[in-house]
Short mmCIF file of C-alpha atoms and ligand atoms in Angstrom, two decimals:
data_model
loop_
_atom_site.label_atom_id
_atom_site.label_comp_id
_atom_site.label_asym_id
_atom_site.label_seq_id
_atom_site.Cartn_x
_atom_site.Cartn_y
_atom_site.Cartn_z
CA MET A 1 -98.32 -0.93 -23.10
CA THR A 2 -95.32 -2.86 -24.35
CA GLU A 3 -92.25 -3.88 -22.35
CA LEU A 4 -90.64 -0.61 -23.46
CA ALA A 5 -93.48 1.94 -23.43
CA THR A 6 -93.93 2.01 -19.65
CA PRO A 7 -90.25 2.43 -18.73
CA VAL A 8 -89.90 5.14 -21.40
CA ALA A 9 -92.92 6.97 -20.00
CA ILE A 10 -91.42 6.74 -16.49
CA LEU A 11 -88.10 8.14 -17.69
CA LYS A 12 -89.86 11.01 -19.48
CA GLN A 13 -91.66 11.93 -16.31
CA ARG A 14 -88.38 11.81 -14.36
CA LEU A 15 -86.83 14.00 -17.05
CA ASP A 16 -89.62 16.57 -16.66
CA GLU A 17 -89.09 16.58 -12.90
CA LEU A 18 -85.37 17.07 -13.48
CA CYS A 19 -86.13 20.31 -15.40
CA ILE A 20 -87.33 21.93 -12.18
CA GLU A 21 -84.17 21.02 -10.26
CA GLN A 22 -80.75 22.48 -11.01
CA PRO A 23 -78.93 19.35 -12.19
CA GLN A 24 -75.11 19.33 -12.18
CA GLY A 25 -72.48 17.05 -13.66
CA PHE A 26 -73.53 13.56 -14.71
CA ILE A 27 -77.09 12.30 -14.12
CA ARG A 28 -78.38 8.79 -14.73
CA LEU A 29 -82.16 8.22 -14.66
CA SER A 30 -83.00 4.52 -14.40
CA THR A 31 -86.05 2.32 -14.27
CA PRO A 32 -86.60 -1.45 -14.40
CA CYS A 33 -87.70 -2.85 -17.71
CA GLN A 34 -88.80 -6.25 -19.03
CA ILE A 35 -86.46 -6.57 -21.99
CA GLU A 36 -84.67 -9.94 -21.82
CA HIS A 37 -82.88 -10.12 -25.12
CA LEU A 38 -80.58 -7.10 -25.34
CA ILE A 39 -79.11 -7.88 -28.74
CA GLY A 40 -82.60 -8.25 -30.24
CA TRP A 41 -83.42 -4.79 -28.87
CA LEU A 42 -80.18 -3.30 -30.19
CA ASN A 43 -80.82 -4.76 -33.64
CA VAL A 44 -83.98 -2.69 -34.17
CA GLN A 45 -82.74 0.67 -32.88
CA SER A 46 -82.38 3.41 -35.46
CA VAL A 47 -79.79 5.53 -33.66
CA PHE A 48 -76.02 5.09 -34.00
CA PRO A 49 -73.64 4.19 -32.60
CA ARG A 50 -74.96 0.98 -31.12
CA LEU A 51 -72.72 -0.92 -28.75
CA TYR A 52 -72.87 -4.23 -26.89
CA TRP A 53 -70.58 -5.46 -24.13
CA LYS A 54 -70.46 -8.40 -21.74
CA ALA A 55 -67.40 -9.47 -19.75
CA ARG A 56 -66.56 -13.17 -19.73
CA GLU A 57 -67.67 -14.10 -16.19
CA LEU A 58 -70.97 -15.98 -16.42
CA ASP A 59 -72.65 -13.58 -13.97
CA ALA A 60 -71.18 -10.41 -15.54
CA PRO A 61 -73.74 -7.72 -16.43
CA GLU A 62 -74.72 -7.38 -20.06
CA TYR A 63 -74.86 -3.88 -21.59
CA ALA A 64 -76.56 -2.62 -24.75
CA MET A 65 -76.50 1.05 -25.64
CA VAL A 66 -77.47 3.53 -28.31
CA GLY A 67 -76.47 7.11 -28.97
CA VAL A 68 -73.93 9.28 -27.21
CA VAL A 69 -73.86 11.89 -24.50
CA LYS A 70 -70.20 12.38 -25.30
CA ALA A 71 -67.67 10.61 -27.51
CA LEU A 72 -63.92 10.77 -26.87
CA ASP A 73 -61.33 10.10 -29.53
CA SER A 74 -58.19 9.84 -27.44
CA LEU A 75 -57.13 8.44 -24.08
CA ALA A 76 -56.12 11.94 -23.03
CA ALA A 77 -59.64 13.27 -23.81
CA LEU A 78 -61.23 10.33 -21.97
CA HIS A 79 -59.03 10.92 -18.96
CA SER A 80 -59.81 14.64 -18.76
CA ASP A 81 -63.53 13.98 -19.24
CA GLN A 82 -63.52 11.56 -16.30
CA TYR A 83 -61.59 14.10 -14.29
CA ALA A 84 -64.07 16.89 -15.14
CA LEU A 85 -67.06 14.78 -14.07
CA ALA A 86 -65.36 13.60 -10.89
CA ALA A 87 -65.42 17.24 -9.70
CA HIS A 88 -69.21 16.83 -9.28
CA PRO A 89 -70.38 14.63 -6.43
CA GLY A 90 -72.52 11.56 -7.06
CA GLU A 91 -72.55 8.76 -9.54
CA GLN A 92 -69.82 8.50 -12.19
CA PRO A 93 -70.54 7.09 -15.67
CA ASP A 94 -69.29 4.03 -17.52
CA TYR A 95 -67.57 4.71 -20.84
CA PHE A 96 -67.47 1.98 -23.51
CA GLY A 97 -65.41 1.61 -26.64
CA GLY A 98 -62.10 0.53 -28.00
CA MET A 99 -58.85 1.20 -29.73
CA ALA A 100 -57.20 0.02 -32.92
CA PHE A 101 -54.20 -2.31 -32.90
CA ASP A 102 -51.75 0.20 -34.40
CA PRO A 103 -52.69 3.91 -34.52
CA THR A 104 -49.71 4.66 -36.78
CA THR A 105 -51.15 2.69 -39.72
CA PRO A 106 -54.38 3.35 -41.70
CA GLY A 107 -57.38 1.75 -40.01
CA TRP A 108 -60.92 0.92 -41.11
CA ALA A 109 -63.28 3.51 -42.63
CA ASN A 110 -65.52 5.04 -39.95
CA PHE A 111 -63.53 3.55 -37.07
CA ASN A 112 -61.38 6.06 -35.17
CA HIS A 113 -58.11 4.77 -33.77
CA CYS A 114 -59.54 5.44 -30.35
CA TYR A 115 -63.22 5.80 -29.56
CA PHE A 116 -64.92 5.71 -26.17
CA LEU A 117 -68.46 6.89 -25.58
CA LEU A 118 -70.63 7.85 -22.69
CA PRO A 119 -73.90 6.35 -23.95
CA ARG A 120 -77.19 8.26 -24.09
CA ILE A 121 -79.39 5.19 -23.56
CA GLU A 122 -78.15 2.17 -21.66
CA LEU A 123 -79.82 -1.19 -21.07
CA LYS A 124 -78.08 -3.21 -18.36
CA ARG A 125 -79.09 -6.73 -17.53
CA CYS A 126 -77.81 -8.53 -14.45
CA GLU A 127 -79.11 -11.28 -12.17
CA GLN A 128 -81.59 -8.89 -10.52
CA GLY A 129 -83.17 -7.94 -13.85
CA THR A 130 -82.86 -5.32 -16.60
CA MET A 131 -82.63 -1.56 -16.09
CA LEU A 132 -83.21 1.07 -18.75
CA SER A 133 -81.14 4.22 -18.15
CA LEU A 134 -81.06 7.66 -19.69
CA ASN A 135 -77.75 9.48 -19.22
CA LEU A 136 -77.37 13.24 -19.16
CA ARG A 137 -74.74 15.76 -18.23
CA PHE A 138 -74.78 19.46 -17.49
CA ASP A 139 -71.18 20.43 -16.88
CA ASP A 140 -70.13 21.10 -20.48
CA ARG A 141 -73.26 22.11 -22.43
CA ASP A 142 -76.47 24.06 -22.70
CA ARG A 143 -79.05 22.79 -20.23
CA GLU A 144 -82.13 23.19 -22.44
CA GLN A 145 -80.43 21.54 -25.37
CA GLU A 146 -79.36 18.60 -23.22
CA LEU A 147 -82.92 18.08 -21.98
CA ALA A 148 -84.28 18.28 -25.54
CA ASP A 149 -81.67 15.79 -26.80
CA ALA A 150 -82.52 13.41 -23.99
CA HIS A 151 -86.24 13.61 -24.85
CA ALA A 152 -85.50 12.95 -28.51
CA ALA A 153 -83.38 9.91 -27.60
CA LEU A 154 -86.29 8.40 -25.64
CA ASP A 155 -88.71 9.15 -28.48
CA ALA A 156 -86.45 7.38 -30.97
CA LEU A 157 -86.42 4.05 -29.09
CA ASN A 158 -88.04 1.07 -30.80
CA PRO A 159 -89.52 -1.93 -28.97
CA PRO A 160 -87.55 -5.18 -29.35
CA ARG A 161 -88.33 -7.72 -32.03
CA PRO A 162 -87.00 -11.30 -32.29
CA LEU A 163 -83.86 -11.67 -34.38
CA SER A 164 -84.18 -13.48 -37.67
CA PRO A 165 -82.54 -16.92 -37.89
CA LEU A 166 -79.25 -17.29 -39.77
CA LEU A 167 -80.06 -18.57 -43.23
CA PRO A 168 -77.62 -20.67 -45.24
CA LEU A 169 -75.41 -18.37 -47.29
CA SER A 170 -73.31 -18.82 -50.32
CA LEU A 171 -69.99 -17.23 -49.41
CA GLU A 172 -66.87 -16.87 -51.45
CA ARG A 173 -63.67 -17.12 -49.38
CA ASN A 174 -60.46 -15.21 -49.94
CA ASP A 175 -57.49 -15.28 -47.53
CA CYS A 176 -54.97 -12.46 -47.14
CA PRO A 177 -52.19 -13.56 -46.97
CA SER A 178 -52.72 -16.65 -49.12
CA ARG A 179 -51.41 -19.95 -47.78
CA GLU A 180 -48.23 -19.56 -49.87
CA GLU A 181 -47.62 -15.99 -48.71
CA TRP A 182 -48.23 -17.10 -45.14
CA ALA A 183 -45.61 -19.84 -45.47
CA ALA A 184 -43.12 -17.26 -46.76
CA GLN A 185 -43.87 -14.87 -43.86
CA VAL A 186 -43.55 -17.61 -41.23
CA SER A 187 -40.25 -18.78 -42.76
CA ARG A 188 -38.96 -15.24 -42.69
CA VAL A 189 -39.78 -14.77 -38.99
CA THR A 190 -38.19 -18.13 -38.11
CA GLN A 191 -34.85 -17.38 -39.83
CA PRO A 192 -32.18 -17.47 -37.10
CA ASP A 193 -31.07 -13.86 -37.71
CA GLN A 194 -34.68 -12.61 -37.62
CA LEU A 195 -35.35 -14.59 -34.42
CA CYS A 196 -32.39 -12.79 -32.83
CA ARG A 197 -34.09 -9.47 -33.56
CA THR A 198 -37.68 -10.55 -32.86
CA PRO A 199 -38.08 -13.79 -30.87
CA LYS A 200 -41.88 -13.51 -31.34
CA VAL A 201 -44.00 -11.89 -34.05
CA VAL A 202 -47.76 -12.42 -34.12
CA LEU A 203 -48.70 -12.67 -37.78
CA SER A 204 -52.33 -12.46 -38.78
CA ARG A 205 -54.71 -13.27 -41.58
CA GLU A 206 -57.85 -11.63 -42.90
CA THR A 207 -60.38 -14.11 -44.29
CA CYS A 208 -62.83 -12.24 -46.48
CA LEU A 209 -66.20 -13.94 -47.06
CA ARG A 210 -68.25 -12.30 -49.79
CA SER A 211 -71.95 -12.61 -50.46
CA ALA A 212 -74.78 -10.51 -51.85
CA GLU A 213 -76.72 -11.11 -48.62
CA ILE A 214 -74.95 -10.49 -45.35
CA PRO A 215 -76.82 -11.29 -42.12
CA SER A 216 -77.37 -8.65 -39.45
CA PRO A 217 -74.19 -8.36 -37.35
CA TRP A 218 -76.39 -8.52 -34.25
CA ALA A 219 -78.03 -11.79 -35.33
CA LEU A 220 -74.55 -13.14 -35.97
CA LEU A 221 -73.24 -11.99 -32.59
CA SER A 222 -76.27 -13.45 -30.83
CA HIS A 223 -75.61 -16.91 -32.32
CA TRP A 224 -71.86 -16.62 -31.81
CA GLN A 225 -72.18 -15.70 -28.13
CA ALA A 226 -74.40 -18.73 -27.47
CA GLY A 227 -71.34 -20.95 -27.97
CA ALA A 228 -68.91 -18.59 -26.21
CA ALA A 229 -70.41 -18.08 -22.75
CA ASP A 230 -66.96 -17.97 -21.11
CA CYS A 231 -65.63 -15.31 -23.53
CA PHE A 232 -66.08 -11.56 -23.68
CA GLN A 233 -68.83 -10.61 -26.11
CA LEU A 234 -68.76 -7.33 -27.95
CA GLY A 235 -70.15 -5.37 -30.83
CA ILE A 236 -70.04 -1.79 -32.10
CA GLN A 237 -71.78 -0.26 -35.07
CA PHE A 238 -71.24 3.34 -36.19
CA THR A 239 -73.12 3.21 -39.51
CA PRO A 240 -75.90 1.00 -40.93
CA HIS A 241 -73.64 -1.13 -43.11
CA GLU A 242 -70.63 -1.97 -41.01
CA ALA A 243 -70.05 -3.39 -37.56
CA PHE A 244 -67.31 -4.95 -35.50
CA ILE A 245 -68.33 -7.99 -33.44
CA GLY A 246 -66.49 -10.70 -31.57
CA CYS A 247 -66.17 -13.15 -28.69
CA PRO A 248 -62.59 -12.80 -27.40
CA PRO A 249 -61.34 -15.17 -24.69
CA GLU A 250 -58.51 -12.86 -23.56
CA ARG A 251 -58.52 -10.16 -20.90
CA LEU A 252 -56.19 -7.20 -21.24
CA TYR A 253 -56.97 -6.19 -17.67
CA ARG A 254 -59.69 -5.69 -15.13
CA ARG A 255 -59.17 -3.00 -12.53
CA LYS A 256 -61.21 -2.69 -9.36
CA GLY A 257 -59.86 0.33 -7.50
CA SER A 258 -56.14 -0.38 -7.42
CA HIS A 259 -56.45 -4.17 -7.85
CA LEU A 260 -55.52 -5.30 -11.34
CA ALA A 261 -56.12 -8.70 -12.93
CA SER A 262 -54.41 -9.48 -16.21
CA GLU A 263 -53.20 -12.61 -17.95
CA ALA A 264 -50.95 -14.20 -20.53
CA LEU A 265 -53.13 -16.20 -22.90
CA ALA A 266 -51.01 -17.69 -25.67
CA GLY A 267 -50.12 -21.15 -26.92
CA THR A 268 -52.80 -23.09 -28.76
CA THR A 269 -53.91 -26.50 -29.94
CA PRO A 270 -57.12 -27.42 -31.77
CA ARG A 271 -59.60 -29.43 -29.63
CA GLY A 272 -59.73 -33.22 -29.83
CA ARG A 273 -62.85 -35.25 -30.62
CA THR A 274 -63.25 -36.78 -27.16
CA ALA A 275 -62.63 -35.71 -23.57
CA GLN A 276 -59.77 -38.19 -23.42
CA GLN A 277 -58.11 -36.67 -26.49
CA ASP A 278 -58.55 -33.19 -24.99
CA GLY A 279 -56.86 -34.40 -21.80
CA GLU A 280 -53.89 -35.74 -23.75
CA LEU A 281 -53.67 -32.60 -25.89
CA ALA A 282 -53.75 -30.43 -22.75
CA ILE A 283 -50.82 -32.31 -21.17
CA ARG A 284 -48.84 -32.07 -24.41
CA LEU A 285 -49.63 -28.35 -24.81
CA LEU A 286 -48.44 -27.51 -21.29
CA SER A 287 -45.09 -29.23 -21.85
CA ASP A 288 -44.54 -28.08 -25.45
CA THR A 289 -41.47 -25.86 -25.96
CA LYS A 290 -42.83 -23.72 -28.83
CA ASN A 291 -46.18 -23.03 -27.15
CA GLY A 292 -44.46 -22.45 -23.81
CA LEU A 293 -42.26 -19.80 -25.45
CA GLU A 294 -45.30 -18.08 -27.00
CA ASN A 295 -46.84 -17.78 -23.54
CA ARG A 296 -43.60 -16.76 -21.80
CA CYS A 297 -43.09 -13.84 -24.19
CA VAL A 298 -46.48 -12.47 -23.10
CA TYR A 299 -46.13 -12.81 -19.35
CA GLN A 300 -42.54 -11.57 -19.24
CA GLN A 301 -43.51 -8.35 -20.97
CA LEU A 302 -46.66 -7.87 -18.86
CA LEU A 303 -44.66 -8.41 -15.66
CA SER A 304 -41.94 -5.98 -16.67
CA GLN A 305 -44.49 -3.31 -17.73
CA LEU A 306 -46.52 -3.72 -14.54
CA GLU A 307 -43.49 -3.70 -12.26
CA PRO A 308 -43.01 0.10 -12.13
CA LEU A 309 -46.78 0.63 -11.76
CA SER A 310 -47.35 -1.79 -8.86
CA HIS A 311 -46.51 -2.45 -5.21
CA ARG A 312 -46.94 -6.13 -5.65
CA ILE A 313 -47.41 -8.61 -8.52
CA ASP A 314 -48.38 -12.30 -8.35
CA MET A 315 -48.56 -14.76 -11.18
CA GLY A 316 -50.39 -18.12 -11.10
CA GLU A 317 -49.41 -21.46 -12.62
CA ALA A 318 -49.83 -22.22 -16.30
CA HIS A 319 -53.18 -23.90 -16.92
CA ILE A 320 -55.43 -24.81 -19.82
CA VAL A 321 -58.43 -22.81 -21.00
CA THR A 322 -60.88 -24.93 -22.98
CA LEU A 323 -62.86 -23.10 -25.66
CA ARG A 324 -65.26 -24.52 -28.20
CA SER A 325 -62.63 -25.20 -30.89
CA VAL A 326 -59.24 -24.70 -29.22
CA LEU A 327 -57.24 -25.14 -26.02
CA HIS A 328 -54.97 -22.31 -24.81
CA ILE A 329 -52.27 -21.94 -22.17
CA ARG A 330 -53.03 -19.20 -19.65
CA ARG A 331 -51.29 -17.64 -16.66
CA LEU A 332 -53.24 -15.24 -14.45
CA ILE A 333 -51.51 -12.13 -13.13
CA HIS A 334 -52.65 -10.02 -10.17
CA ALA A 335 -51.17 -6.68 -9.19
CA LYS A 336 -51.75 -4.03 -6.56
CA LEU A 337 -51.28 -0.76 -8.44
CA HIS A 338 -49.79 2.41 -7.04
CA PRO A 339 -52.76 4.64 -6.15
CA GLU A 340 -52.18 7.24 -8.86
CA VAL A 341 -52.06 4.75 -11.78
CA SER A 342 -54.90 5.54 -14.24
CA ASP A 343 -56.60 3.61 -17.02
CA ARG A 344 -54.97 6.07 -19.39
CA GLN A 345 -51.54 5.03 -18.15
CA LEU A 346 -52.42 1.32 -18.32
CA LEU A 347 -53.80 1.68 -21.86
CA GLU A 348 -50.77 3.66 -22.96
CA THR A 349 -48.46 0.98 -21.55
CA LEU A 350 -49.89 -2.52 -21.93
CA PRO A 351 -51.30 -2.86 -25.48
CA PRO A 352 -50.41 -4.25 -27.90
CA THR A 353 -49.23 -7.15 -25.72
CA PRO A 354 -47.05 -9.86 -27.25
CA ALA A 355 -50.24 -11.97 -27.51
CA VAL A 356 -51.05 -9.90 -30.62
CA GLY A 357 -47.87 -7.92 -31.41
CA GLY A 358 -44.58 -9.53 -30.47
CA VAL A 359 -41.27 -9.01 -28.68
CA PRO A 360 -39.55 -6.67 -28.62
CA ARG A 361 -42.64 -4.59 -29.31
CA GLN A 362 -41.29 -1.97 -31.71
CA ALA A 363 -39.29 -4.40 -33.84
CA ALA A 364 -42.23 -6.81 -34.05
CA LEU A 365 -44.61 -3.99 -35.02
CA ALA A 366 -42.15 -2.83 -37.66
CA PHE A 367 -42.13 -6.35 -39.12
CA ILE A 368 -45.95 -6.47 -39.14
CA ARG A 369 -46.18 -3.02 -40.78
CA GLN A 370 -43.76 -4.06 -43.46
CA HIS A 371 -45.13 -7.52 -44.27
CA GLU A 372 -48.87 -7.59 -43.53
CA HIS A 373 -50.99 -6.26 -46.39
CA HIS A 374 -54.42 -6.21 -44.76
CA ARG A 375 -55.59 -3.58 -42.27
CA ARG A 376 -56.00 -4.92 -38.76
CA GLY A 377 -58.17 -1.95 -37.73
CA TRP A 378 -59.76 -2.80 -34.39
CA TYR A 379 -58.79 -6.47 -34.63
CA ALA A 380 -56.11 -7.16 -31.97
CA GLY A 381 -56.88 -3.79 -30.37
CA VAL A 382 -58.68 -3.22 -27.09
CA PHE A 383 -62.40 -3.16 -26.31
CA GLY A 384 -64.35 -2.72 -23.09
CA ARG A 385 -65.71 -0.62 -20.27
CA ILE A 386 -63.96 2.11 -18.29
CA SER A 387 -65.15 3.89 -15.17
CA HIS A 388 -63.68 5.69 -12.19
CA ALA A 389 -64.23 2.77 -9.83
CA SER A 390 -63.49 -0.18 -12.12
CA SER A 391 -62.64 -1.05 -15.70
CA ASP A 392 -62.59 -4.20 -17.77
CA LEU A 393 -60.97 -4.55 -21.19
CA ALA A 394 -60.60 -7.42 -23.61
CA VAL A 395 -57.93 -8.03 -26.22
CA ALA A 396 -60.06 -7.79 -29.37
CA ILE A 397 -59.31 -11.17 -31.00
CA ARG A 398 -61.80 -13.76 -32.39
CA CYS A 399 -63.54 -10.86 -34.10
CA ALA A 400 -65.21 -10.01 -37.38
CA HIS A 401 -65.86 -6.88 -39.41
CA VAL A 402 -69.31 -7.21 -40.93
CA GLY A 403 -69.77 -5.01 -43.98
CA LYS A 404 -72.43 -4.54 -46.64
CA ASP A 405 -71.34 -7.43 -48.84
CA SER A 406 -68.55 -9.07 -46.84
CA ILE A 407 -67.65 -10.56 -43.49
CA ARG A 408 -63.96 -10.26 -42.68
CA LEU A 409 -62.66 -12.68 -40.06
CA TYR A 410 -59.34 -12.12 -38.32
CA ALA A 411 -56.97 -14.61 -36.74
CA GLY A 412 -53.34 -14.43 -35.70
CA ALA A 413 -50.70 -16.83 -34.45
CA GLY A 414 -47.57 -16.22 -32.41
CA ILE A 415 -44.59 -17.13 -34.57
CA VAL A 416 -41.52 -18.16 -32.57
CA LYS A 417 -38.60 -20.59 -32.88
CA GLY A 418 -40.10 -23.95 -33.85
CA SER A 419 -43.18 -22.52 -35.65
CA GLU A 420 -44.08 -24.38 -38.85
CA PRO A 421 -46.14 -22.69 -41.59
CA ASP A 422 -48.71 -25.48 -42.09
CA ALA A 423 -49.34 -26.04 -38.39
CA GLU A 424 -49.70 -22.28 -37.84
CA TRP A 425 -52.13 -22.04 -40.78
CA ARG A 426 -54.23 -24.80 -39.21
CA GLU A 427 -54.07 -22.87 -35.93
CA LEU A 428 -55.54 -19.82 -37.72
CA ASP A 429 -58.34 -21.99 -39.08
CA SER A 430 -59.11 -23.40 -35.64
CA LYS A 431 -59.35 -19.82 -34.29
CA ILE A 432 -62.09 -18.90 -36.78
CA ALA A 433 -63.81 -22.31 -36.63
CA ASP A 434 -66.69 -21.19 -34.35
CA ILE A 435 -67.90 -18.40 -36.60
CA MET A 436 -67.20 -20.40 -39.78
CA THR A 437 -69.47 -23.17 -38.44
CA LEU A 438 -72.22 -20.62 -37.78
CA LEU A 439 -71.90 -19.40 -41.35
CA GLY A 440 -72.22 -22.94 -42.65
CA MET A 441 -68.56 -23.08 -43.69
CA GLY A 442 -67.19 -25.22 -40.85
C1 ISJ B 1 -53.75 -13.43 -32.16
C2 ISJ B 1 -54.68 -14.29 -31.74
O1 ISJ B 1 -54.54 -15.05 -30.61
C3 ISJ B 1 -53.34 -15.01 -29.86
C4 ISJ B 1 -52.37 -16.03 -30.33
C5 ISJ B 1 -52.34 -17.30 -29.77
C6 ISJ B 1 -51.36 -18.32 -30.26
O2 ISJ B 1 -50.65 -18.10 -31.26
O3 ISJ B 1 -51.27 -19.41 -29.68
C7 ISJ B 1 -53.23 -17.62 -28.74
C8 ISJ B 1 -54.01 -16.67 -28.15
C9 ISJ B 1 -53.71 -15.25 -28.41
O4 ISJ B 1 -52.57 -14.91 -27.67
C10 ISJ B 1 -55.97 -14.44 -32.45
O5 ISJ B 1 -56.79 -15.24 -32.03
O6 ISJ B 1 -56.18 -13.75 -33.46
MG1 MG B 2 -49.83 -20.16 -31.28
#
């Protein structure tokens, strides 16, 4: 018996026992399992979608899932699905997925603007070990069909295999916008009359790397995450030849009951070569006017949006977050939400934050729609886990779209008074440096 065969056999037996009962609502059948490397397991599954999620705390559980019990393509549908299941007593499910940056513009092929799924098969690894779960529901479908689908999902599971190493690639790079176009866009935003209308616009770049041989997105994510332990780690794949992966450092929010944690993460400098240089750069970053303004735009908007939703809001001091290639300024925000505030309301209100859009929001988005020529798709959107009891969502930056013959890397920079095109271009490069190094292009 392999590390998968026994747990699958146990779940099948539990499923057969379930047939005799009269199950209602949502049911999760779980059993311990020996699988250690979740991404390696995900890489060999044949069912889509495949999804991976880990929050940025070092002890956060890791989730890998395949297939769907139900997929929701709007926040309204997600909200009513949660509401329907909450009518049945017992456990409530976790939903996973994300949203595009701007639903009013064309997105990526095969990526809905909004997509959250209740997974069919879920592997969850935490400090106590790994659990394999089979999810089912009986409130909105034919019982026999649901049992048959669940059986088929177990039958389709493949045992894990080690991921292949990343081989050196020959990649051709193309930036959109080009360096010259970028300089023109930055100059436009920093014109005094434009700054009066939009004090901050986050401009972005798509770096397209082409090659005849593209590595598995899961192998890429596995190597990427090894150097990004203190970041969120995510991946979603709807079809065999395209996936969205990333290791974002930024939290949109985490909600536990009515306690909300959010943050303003904005203001950047590339890392130094020594700890002493990093220390000096950190002091300079915290006192820098341009970077301070980038951060202030984010927290001011978050505070004003959270104000009507909360009893109480607290914000911490500005501090430095040290990542592998960059330093950022961050301020943590905590709020006690009014009891009726839902994830739907939070997700309809907070994104896109000025960390990825700008201020004022609508004018900044209008500028981006007019001047950016690439499709952001799910880059700078939202990605994470939602449940009745708690939710955790990342701002989907430091991400890549992995296609059949290309890897598209995305990076943005907050353009404000004092931004200079060359320095902001270097900032974009420092934000993709981790993945570029992995690809042998560092
Ligand atoms: C937009 C991105 O990052 C945002 C922009 C930052 C900046 O300009 O200093 C820093 C962190 C994020 O707020 C990105 O990484 O793509
Ligand atoms: Mg910046």
